[in-house]
CSV table of C-alpha atoms and ligand atoms in Angstrom, one decimal:
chain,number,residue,atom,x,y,z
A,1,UNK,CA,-6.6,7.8,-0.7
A,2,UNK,CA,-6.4,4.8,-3.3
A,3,UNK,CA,-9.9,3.1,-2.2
A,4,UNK,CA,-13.0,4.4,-0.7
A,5,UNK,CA,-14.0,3.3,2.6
A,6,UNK,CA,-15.8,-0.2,2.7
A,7,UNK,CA,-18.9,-1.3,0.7
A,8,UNK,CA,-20.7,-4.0,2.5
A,9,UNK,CA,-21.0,-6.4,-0.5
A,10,UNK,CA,-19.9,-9.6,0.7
A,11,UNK,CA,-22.7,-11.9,0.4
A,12,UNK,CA,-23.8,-11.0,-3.0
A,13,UNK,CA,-19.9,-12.2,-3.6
A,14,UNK,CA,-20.3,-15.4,-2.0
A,15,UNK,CA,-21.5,-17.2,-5.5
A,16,UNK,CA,-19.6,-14.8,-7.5
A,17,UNK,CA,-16.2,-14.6,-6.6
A,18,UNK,CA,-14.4,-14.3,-9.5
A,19,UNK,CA,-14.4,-12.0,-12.5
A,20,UNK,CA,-15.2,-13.8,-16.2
A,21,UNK,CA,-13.2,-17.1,-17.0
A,22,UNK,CA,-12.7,-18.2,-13.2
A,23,UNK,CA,-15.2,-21.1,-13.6
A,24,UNK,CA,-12.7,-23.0,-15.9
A,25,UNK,CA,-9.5,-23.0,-13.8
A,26,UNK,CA,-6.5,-22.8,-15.5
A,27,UNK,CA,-2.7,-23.0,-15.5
A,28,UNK,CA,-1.8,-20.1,-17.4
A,29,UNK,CA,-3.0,-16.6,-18.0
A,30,UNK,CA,-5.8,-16.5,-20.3
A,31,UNK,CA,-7.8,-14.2,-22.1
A,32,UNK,CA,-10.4,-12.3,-19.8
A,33,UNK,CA,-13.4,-10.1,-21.3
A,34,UNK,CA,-14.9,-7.6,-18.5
A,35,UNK,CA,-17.1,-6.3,-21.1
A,36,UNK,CA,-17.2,-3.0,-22.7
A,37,UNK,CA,-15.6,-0.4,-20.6
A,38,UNK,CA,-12.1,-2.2,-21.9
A,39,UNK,CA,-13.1,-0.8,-24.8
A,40,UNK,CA,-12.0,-3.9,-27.4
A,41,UNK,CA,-8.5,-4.2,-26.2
A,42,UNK,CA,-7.6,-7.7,-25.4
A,43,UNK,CA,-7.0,-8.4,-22.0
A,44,UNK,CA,-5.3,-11.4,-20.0
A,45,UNK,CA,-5.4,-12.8,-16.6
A,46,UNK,CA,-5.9,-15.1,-13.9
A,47,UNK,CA,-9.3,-14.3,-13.2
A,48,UNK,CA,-8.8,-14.0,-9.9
A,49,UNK,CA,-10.0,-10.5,-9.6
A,50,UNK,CA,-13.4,-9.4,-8.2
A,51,UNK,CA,-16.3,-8.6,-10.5
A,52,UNK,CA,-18.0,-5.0,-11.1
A,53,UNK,CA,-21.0,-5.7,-8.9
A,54,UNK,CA,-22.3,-1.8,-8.9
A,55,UNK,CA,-20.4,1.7,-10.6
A,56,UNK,CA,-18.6,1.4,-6.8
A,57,UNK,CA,-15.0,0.9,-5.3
A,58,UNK,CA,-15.6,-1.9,-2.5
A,59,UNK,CA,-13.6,-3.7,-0.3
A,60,UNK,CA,-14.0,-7.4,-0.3
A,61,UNK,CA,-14.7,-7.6,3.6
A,62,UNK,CA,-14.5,-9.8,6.2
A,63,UNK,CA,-17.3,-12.6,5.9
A,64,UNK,CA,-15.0,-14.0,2.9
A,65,UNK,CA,-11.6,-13.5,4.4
A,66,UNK,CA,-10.8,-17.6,5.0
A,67,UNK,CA,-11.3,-17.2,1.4
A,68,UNK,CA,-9.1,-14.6,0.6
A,69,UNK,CA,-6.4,-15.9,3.1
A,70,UNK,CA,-6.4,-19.4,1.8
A,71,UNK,CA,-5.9,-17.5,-1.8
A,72,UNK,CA,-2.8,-15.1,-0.4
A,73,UNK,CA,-1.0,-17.5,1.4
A,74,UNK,CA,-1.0,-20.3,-0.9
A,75,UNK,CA,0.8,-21.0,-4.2
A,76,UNK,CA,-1.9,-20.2,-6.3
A,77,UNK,CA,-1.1,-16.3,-6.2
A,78,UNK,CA,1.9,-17.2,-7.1
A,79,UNK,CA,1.2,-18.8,-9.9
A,80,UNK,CA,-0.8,-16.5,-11.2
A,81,UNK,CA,1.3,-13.6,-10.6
A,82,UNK,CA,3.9,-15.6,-12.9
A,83,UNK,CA,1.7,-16.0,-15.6
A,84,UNK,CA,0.5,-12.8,-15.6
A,85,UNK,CA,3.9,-11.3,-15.8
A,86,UNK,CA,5.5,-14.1,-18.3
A,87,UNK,CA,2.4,-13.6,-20.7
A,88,UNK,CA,3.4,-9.4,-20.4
A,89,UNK,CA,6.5,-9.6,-20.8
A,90,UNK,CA,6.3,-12.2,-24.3
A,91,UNK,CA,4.1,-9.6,-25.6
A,92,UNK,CA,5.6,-6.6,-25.1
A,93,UNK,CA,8.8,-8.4,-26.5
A,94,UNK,CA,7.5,-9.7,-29.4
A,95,UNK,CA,5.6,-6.2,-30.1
A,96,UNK,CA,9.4,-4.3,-30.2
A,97,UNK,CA,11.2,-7.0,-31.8
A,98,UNK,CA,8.8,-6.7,-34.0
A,99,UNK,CA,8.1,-3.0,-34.6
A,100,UNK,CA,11.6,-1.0,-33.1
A,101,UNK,CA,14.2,-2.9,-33.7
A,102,UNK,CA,16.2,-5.6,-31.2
A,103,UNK,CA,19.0,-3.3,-29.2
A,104,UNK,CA,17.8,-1.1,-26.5
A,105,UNK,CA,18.3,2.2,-28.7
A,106,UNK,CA,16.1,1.4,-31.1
A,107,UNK,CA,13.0,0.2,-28.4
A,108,UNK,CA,13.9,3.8,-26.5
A,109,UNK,CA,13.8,5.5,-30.0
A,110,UNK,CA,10.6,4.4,-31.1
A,111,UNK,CA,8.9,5.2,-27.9
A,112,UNK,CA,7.8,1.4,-26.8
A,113,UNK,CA,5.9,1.9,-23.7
A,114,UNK,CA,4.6,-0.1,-20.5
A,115,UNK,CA,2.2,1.3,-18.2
A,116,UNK,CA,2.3,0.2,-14.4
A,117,UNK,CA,-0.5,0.7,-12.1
A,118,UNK,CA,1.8,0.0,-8.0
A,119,UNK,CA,-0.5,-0.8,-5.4
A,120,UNK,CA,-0.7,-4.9,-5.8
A,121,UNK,CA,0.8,-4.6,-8.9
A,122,UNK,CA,4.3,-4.0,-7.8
A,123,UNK,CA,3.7,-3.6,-4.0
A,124,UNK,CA,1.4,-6.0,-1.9
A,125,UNK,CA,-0.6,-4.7,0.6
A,126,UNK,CA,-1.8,-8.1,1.6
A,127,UNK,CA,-1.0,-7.4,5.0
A,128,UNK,CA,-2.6,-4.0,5.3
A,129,UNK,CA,-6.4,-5.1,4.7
A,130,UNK,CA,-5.8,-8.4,6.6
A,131,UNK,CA,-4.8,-6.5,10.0
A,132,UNK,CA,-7.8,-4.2,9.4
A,133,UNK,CA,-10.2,-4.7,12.2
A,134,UNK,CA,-12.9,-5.7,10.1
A,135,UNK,CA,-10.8,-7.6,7.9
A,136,UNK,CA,-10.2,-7.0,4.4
A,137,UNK,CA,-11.7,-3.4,4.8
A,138,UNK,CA,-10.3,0.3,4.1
A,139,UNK,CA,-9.5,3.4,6.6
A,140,UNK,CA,-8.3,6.5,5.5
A,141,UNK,CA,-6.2,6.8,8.6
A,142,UNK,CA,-4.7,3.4,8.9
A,143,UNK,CA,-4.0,3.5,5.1
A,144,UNK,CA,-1.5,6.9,5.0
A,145,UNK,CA,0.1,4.9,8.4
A,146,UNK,CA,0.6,1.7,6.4
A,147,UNK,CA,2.3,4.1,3.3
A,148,UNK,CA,4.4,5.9,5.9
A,149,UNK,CA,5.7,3.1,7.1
A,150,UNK,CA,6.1,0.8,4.0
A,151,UNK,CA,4.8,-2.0,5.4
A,152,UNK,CA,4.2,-3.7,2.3
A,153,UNK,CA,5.7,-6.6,0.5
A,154,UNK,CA,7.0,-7.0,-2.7
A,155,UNK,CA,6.1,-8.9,-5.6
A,156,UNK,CA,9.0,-10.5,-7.4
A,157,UNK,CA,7.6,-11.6,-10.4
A,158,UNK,CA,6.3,-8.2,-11.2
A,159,UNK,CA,9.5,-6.4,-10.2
A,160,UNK,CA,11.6,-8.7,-12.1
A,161,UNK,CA,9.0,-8.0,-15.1
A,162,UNK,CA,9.7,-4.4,-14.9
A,163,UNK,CA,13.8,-4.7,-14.8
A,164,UNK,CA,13.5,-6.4,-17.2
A,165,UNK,CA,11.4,-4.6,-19.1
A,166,UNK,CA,13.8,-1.3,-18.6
A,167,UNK,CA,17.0,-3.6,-20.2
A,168,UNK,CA,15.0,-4.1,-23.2
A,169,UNK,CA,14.7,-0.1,-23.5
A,170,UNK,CA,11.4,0.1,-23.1
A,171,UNK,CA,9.6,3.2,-21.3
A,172,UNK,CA,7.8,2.7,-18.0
A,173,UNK,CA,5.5,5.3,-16.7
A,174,UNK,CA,3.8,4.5,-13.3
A,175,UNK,CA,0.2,5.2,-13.4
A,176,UNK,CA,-1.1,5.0,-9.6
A,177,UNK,CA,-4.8,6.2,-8.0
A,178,UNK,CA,-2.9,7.2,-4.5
A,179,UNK,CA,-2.6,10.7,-3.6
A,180,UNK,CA,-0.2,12.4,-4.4
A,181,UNK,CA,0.5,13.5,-0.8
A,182,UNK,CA,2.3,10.2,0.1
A,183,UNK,CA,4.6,10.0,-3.5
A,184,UNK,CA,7.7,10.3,-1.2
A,185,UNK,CA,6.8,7.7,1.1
A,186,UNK,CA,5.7,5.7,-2.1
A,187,UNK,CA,9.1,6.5,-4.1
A,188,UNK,CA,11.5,5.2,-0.9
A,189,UNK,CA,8.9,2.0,-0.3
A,190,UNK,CA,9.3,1.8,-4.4
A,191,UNK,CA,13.1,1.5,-4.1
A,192,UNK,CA,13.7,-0.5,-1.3
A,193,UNK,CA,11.5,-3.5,-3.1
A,194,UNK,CA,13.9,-3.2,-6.0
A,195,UNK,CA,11.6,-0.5,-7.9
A,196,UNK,CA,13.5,2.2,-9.6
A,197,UNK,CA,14.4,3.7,-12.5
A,198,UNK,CA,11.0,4.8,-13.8
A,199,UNK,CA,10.3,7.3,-16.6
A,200,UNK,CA,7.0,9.0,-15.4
A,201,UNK,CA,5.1,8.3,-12.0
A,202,UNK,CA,2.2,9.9,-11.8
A,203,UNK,CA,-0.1,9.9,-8.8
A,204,UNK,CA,-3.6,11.2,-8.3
A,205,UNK,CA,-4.5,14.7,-6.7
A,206,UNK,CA,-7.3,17.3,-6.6
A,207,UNK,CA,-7.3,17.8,-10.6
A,208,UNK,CA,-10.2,15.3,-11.6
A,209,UNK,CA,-11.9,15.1,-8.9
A,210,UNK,CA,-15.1,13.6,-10.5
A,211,UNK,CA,-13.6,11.2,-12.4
A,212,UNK,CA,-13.2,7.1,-11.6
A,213,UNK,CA,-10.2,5.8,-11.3
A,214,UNK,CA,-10.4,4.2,-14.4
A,215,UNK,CA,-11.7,7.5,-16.4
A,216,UNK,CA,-8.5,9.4,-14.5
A,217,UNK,CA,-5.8,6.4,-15.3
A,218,UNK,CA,-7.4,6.4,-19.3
A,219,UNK,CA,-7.2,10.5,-19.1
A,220,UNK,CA,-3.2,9.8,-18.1
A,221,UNK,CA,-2.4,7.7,-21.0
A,222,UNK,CA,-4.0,9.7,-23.2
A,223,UNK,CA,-1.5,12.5,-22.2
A,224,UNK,CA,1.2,10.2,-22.6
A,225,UNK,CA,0.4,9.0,-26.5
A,226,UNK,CA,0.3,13.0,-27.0
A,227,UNK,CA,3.6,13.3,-26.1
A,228,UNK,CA,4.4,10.6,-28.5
A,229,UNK,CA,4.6,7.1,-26.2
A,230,UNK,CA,3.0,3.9,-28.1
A,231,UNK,CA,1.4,1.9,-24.8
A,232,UNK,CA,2.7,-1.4,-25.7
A,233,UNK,CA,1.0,-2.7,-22.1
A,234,UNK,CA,-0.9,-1.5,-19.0
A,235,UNK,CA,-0.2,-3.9,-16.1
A,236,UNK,CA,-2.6,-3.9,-12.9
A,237,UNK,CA,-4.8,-5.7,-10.5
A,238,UNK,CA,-7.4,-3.7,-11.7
A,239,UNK,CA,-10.0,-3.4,-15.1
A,240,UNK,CA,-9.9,0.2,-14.3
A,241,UNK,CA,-6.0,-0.4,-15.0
A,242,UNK,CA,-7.1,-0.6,-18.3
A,243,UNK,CA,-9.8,0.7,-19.3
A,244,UNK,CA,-11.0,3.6,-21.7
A,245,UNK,CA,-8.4,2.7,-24.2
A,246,UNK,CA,-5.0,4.1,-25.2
A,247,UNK,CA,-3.5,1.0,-24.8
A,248,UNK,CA,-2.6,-2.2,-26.8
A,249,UNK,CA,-3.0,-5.2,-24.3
A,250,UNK,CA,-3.6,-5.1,-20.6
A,251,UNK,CA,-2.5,-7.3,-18.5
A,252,UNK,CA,-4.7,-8.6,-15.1
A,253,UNK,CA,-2.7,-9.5,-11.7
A,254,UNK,CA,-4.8,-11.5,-9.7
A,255,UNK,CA,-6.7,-9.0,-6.4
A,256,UNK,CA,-9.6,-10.7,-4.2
A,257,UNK,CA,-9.6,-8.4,-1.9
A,258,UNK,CA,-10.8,-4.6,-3.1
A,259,UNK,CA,-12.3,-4.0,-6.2
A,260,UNK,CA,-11.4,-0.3,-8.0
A,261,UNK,CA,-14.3,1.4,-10.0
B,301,MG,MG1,-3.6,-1.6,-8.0
């Protein structure tokens, strides 16, 4: 299970929407600041995330779902999703140009590394929390159904990010909150949408029980710097994507729906 079941929060969202920076809309990706738990590493998005109201995973729910819908099946996402993944992927070139070396030997040989967190990072579930009954909220058993059935959509302007990313040599590890139990279901849904190829994809289980999401994923990359990988990037819809440290520069897709402690 990636997301606890709902958190009735909606109308304290109503005036607050949007995470930092969403008050001065904007083209491009620009520089968001969470606050402290990013630990000082710079961070940029859309700002179309959902701020930290409480220390609690919540789903957006269904009073704002016009909202939400407008926001999903407009161009906007689109956008944003673009400028998310350009402004990754000039910085994560620019870092191994600049510090391996230009063929894809030398990136691979000085361990260049981009983290990816999946769910709405390089799957869409979109269509999951919209056909929940309430809308935009999170079961358990409708979830694993969803998974089992890959029912999600892709997101093209991360998956061509990633492929791209693996041409230029780097290392991808998938960093991912969902259990570990539905990993097959998760690699096949992975590959259909164009997903493949990974070095590492890790999944949560038992081990860490008591930790947030954002304590496990920082606990993961730690593990990966020990054996040697330089986390050039960690890519999510999520702060908790990176957070913690042990990474250089995260980068925030845009999620108005659930918000991940
Ligand atoms: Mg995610």
């Amino acid at each position: 299970m990636h997301r606890c079941v709902s958190f009735a929060v909606a109308s304290v969202l109503a005036s607050t929407l949007l995470v930092a920076g969403a008050s001065t809309a904007q083209g491009a990706a620009f520089p968001v600041d969470p606050g402290p738990r990013v630990d000082g590493r710079p961070i940029t998005g859309s700002g179309q995330n959902l701020p930290p109201i409480a220390d609690e995973t919540y789903n957006v729910g269904p009073y704002m779902a016009p909202q939400v819908e407008a926001y999903y099946t407009g161009k906007a996402i689109q956008q944003d999703r673009a400028d998310v993944a350009l402004a990754a992927w000039r910085w994560v070139r620019d870092w191994v140009r600049a510090n391996c070396g230009s063929t894809p030997e030398a990136v691979r040989a000085c361990r260049a590394t981009v983290v990816f967190d999946v769910d709405e990072t390089l799957l869409n579930s979109y269509s999951y929390s919209l056909a929940q009954d309430p809308q935009f909220t999170f079961n358990p058993t409708t979830w694993n159904e969803y998974v089992a059935a890959c029912d999600y959509s892709g997101i093209s302007q991360t998956r061509d990010l990633y492929n791209r990313l693996i041409k230029l040599g780097v290392y991808v590890a998938l960093v991912s909150a969902g259990s570990k139990d539905n990993k097959p279901f998760m690699v096949k849904c992975l590959n259909e949408h164009g997903i493949a190829a990974w070095d590492r994809y890790i999944m949560r289980g038992e081990k860490g029980e008591n930790l947030s999401d954002g304590e496990w994923k920082a606990t993961q990359r730690k593990e990966l710097e020990r054996k040697g990988h330089r986390i050039v990037a960690s890519v999510g819809d999520q702060v908790s994507d990176m957070s913690f440290g042990h990474l250089m520069h995260g980068f925030l897709l845009p999620n108005t729906m659930y918000y991940l402690h």
